[in-house]
XYZ file of C-alpha atoms in Angstrom:
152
model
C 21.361 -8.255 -17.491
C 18.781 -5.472 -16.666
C 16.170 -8.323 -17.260
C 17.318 -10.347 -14.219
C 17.886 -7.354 -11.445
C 14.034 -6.226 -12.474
C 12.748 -9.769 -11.491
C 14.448 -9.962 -8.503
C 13.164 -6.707 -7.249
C 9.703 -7.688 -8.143
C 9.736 -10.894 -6.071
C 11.399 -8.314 -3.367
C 8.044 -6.210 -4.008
C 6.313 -9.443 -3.765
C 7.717 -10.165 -0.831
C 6.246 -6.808 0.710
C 2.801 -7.467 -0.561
C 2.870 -10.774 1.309
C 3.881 -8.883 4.410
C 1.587 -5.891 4.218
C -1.445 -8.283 3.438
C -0.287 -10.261 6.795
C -0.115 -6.703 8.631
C -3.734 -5.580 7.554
C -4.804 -9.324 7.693
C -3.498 -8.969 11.565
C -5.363 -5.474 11.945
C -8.968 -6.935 10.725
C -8.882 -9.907 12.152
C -8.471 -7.508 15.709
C -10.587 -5.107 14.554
C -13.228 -7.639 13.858
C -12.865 -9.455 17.637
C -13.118 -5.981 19.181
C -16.071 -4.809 17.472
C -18.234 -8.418 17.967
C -20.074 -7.355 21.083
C -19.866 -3.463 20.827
C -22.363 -1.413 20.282
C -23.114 0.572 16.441
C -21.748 3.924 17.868
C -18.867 2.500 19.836
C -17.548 0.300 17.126
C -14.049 0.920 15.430
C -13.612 2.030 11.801
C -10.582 2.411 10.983
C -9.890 -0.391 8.198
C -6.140 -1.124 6.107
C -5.867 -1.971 2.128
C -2.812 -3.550 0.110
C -3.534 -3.270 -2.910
C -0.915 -4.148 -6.009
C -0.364 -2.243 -9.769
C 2.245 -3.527 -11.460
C 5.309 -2.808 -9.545
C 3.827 -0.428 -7.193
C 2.671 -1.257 -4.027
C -0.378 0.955 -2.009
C -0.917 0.725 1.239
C -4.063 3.351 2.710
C -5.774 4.064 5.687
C -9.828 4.788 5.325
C -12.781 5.023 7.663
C -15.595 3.265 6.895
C -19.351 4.002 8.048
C -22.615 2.070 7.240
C -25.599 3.522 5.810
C -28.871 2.855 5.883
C -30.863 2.944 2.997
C -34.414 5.129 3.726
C -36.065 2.393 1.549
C -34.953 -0.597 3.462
C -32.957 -3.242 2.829
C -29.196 -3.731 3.713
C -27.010 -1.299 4.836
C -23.911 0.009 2.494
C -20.952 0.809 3.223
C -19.121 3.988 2.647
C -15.441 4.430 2.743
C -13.133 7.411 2.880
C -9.257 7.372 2.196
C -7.490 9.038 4.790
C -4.971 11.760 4.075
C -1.030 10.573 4.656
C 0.824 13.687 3.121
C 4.144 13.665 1.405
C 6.163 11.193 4.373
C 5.717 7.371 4.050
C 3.899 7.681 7.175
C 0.706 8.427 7.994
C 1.061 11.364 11.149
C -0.682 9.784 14.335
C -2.822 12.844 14.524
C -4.765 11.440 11.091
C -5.415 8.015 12.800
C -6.193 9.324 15.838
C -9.174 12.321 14.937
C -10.706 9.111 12.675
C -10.265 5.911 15.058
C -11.960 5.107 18.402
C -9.882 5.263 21.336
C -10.032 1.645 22.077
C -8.560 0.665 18.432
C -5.711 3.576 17.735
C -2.839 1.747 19.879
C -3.010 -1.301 18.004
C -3.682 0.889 14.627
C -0.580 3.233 15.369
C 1.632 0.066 15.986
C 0.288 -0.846 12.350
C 1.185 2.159 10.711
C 4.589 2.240 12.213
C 5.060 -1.407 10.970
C 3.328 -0.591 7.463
C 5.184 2.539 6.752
C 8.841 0.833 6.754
C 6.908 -0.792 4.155
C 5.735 1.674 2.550
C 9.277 3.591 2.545
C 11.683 0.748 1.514
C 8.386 0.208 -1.324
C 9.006 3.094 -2.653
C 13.110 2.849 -2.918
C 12.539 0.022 -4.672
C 10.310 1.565 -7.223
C 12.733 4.504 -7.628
C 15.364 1.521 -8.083
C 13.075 0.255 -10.902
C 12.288 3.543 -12.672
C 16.023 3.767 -12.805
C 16.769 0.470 -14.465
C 14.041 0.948 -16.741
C 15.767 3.805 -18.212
C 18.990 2.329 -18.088
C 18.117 -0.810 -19.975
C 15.871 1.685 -22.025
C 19.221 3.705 -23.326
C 21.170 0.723 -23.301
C 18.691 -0.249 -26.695
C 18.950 2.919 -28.184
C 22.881 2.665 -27.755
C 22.997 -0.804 -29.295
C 20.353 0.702 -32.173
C 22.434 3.292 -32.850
C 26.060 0.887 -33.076
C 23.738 -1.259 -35.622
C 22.871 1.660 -37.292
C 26.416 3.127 -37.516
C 27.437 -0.512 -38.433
C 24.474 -0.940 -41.461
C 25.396 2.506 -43.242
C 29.030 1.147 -43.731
């Protein structure tokens, strides 16, 4: 019983992934047309990951930079994770200290669309911790029946 619930939640978390990947996929592919002709210091970068463990989905913010190397060569790039705090959404402030001004309306419209994600995510992992334990005491029930049943 517990079996069949769990998988459809995971295609349900699935389902999210797919979304959020279509989201960010939506925010590069902007963030990429805007930047084309702009200049190093004007460019945008603020930058989206989905990323998937298990049954848990992630969704961040981070700001990227490019650095030089003093010896030469290509450039690498640095990220940093920005902070979201305890709500399922990051606060505008966050986005807008780290973004350019030309890319935070379309990046706030993001956020708003990738924390419902982010929120109804997380019920559904709650959801799963709670099955989990429910189909986990359901076997030690049944154990201890046999068990009862086998000293007779």
């Amino acid at each position: 019983m517990y079996e069949n619930i769990i998988e459809q939640i995971r295609e349900k978390i699935d389902e999210l992934e797919a979304e959020a990947r279509a989201i960010a996929r939506e925010h590069w592919n902007y963030h990429i047309r805007e930047n084309i002709w702009k200049v190093p210091e004007e460019k945008g970068r603020l930058n989206v990951y989905v990323r998937r463990k298990r049954d848990t989905l992630e969704i961040h913010w981070s700001k990227f930079k490019f650095i030089k190397p003093t010896s030469g060569g290509p450039s690498k790039i640095r990220s940093t994770y920005l902070r979201k705090g305890k709500s399922h959404v990051y606060p505008s402030r966050v986005l807008t200290v780290a973004g350019q001004a030309f890319e935070l309306e379309v990046a706030l419209e993001t956020e708003e669309r990738l924390g419902a994600i982010r929120s109804e995510a997380w019920a559904i992992g709650k959801i799963l911790r709670y099955l989990r334990e429910a189909e986990k005491r359901q076997r030690q029930r049944v154990k201890l029946i046999e068990d009862s049943e086998g000293a007779e």
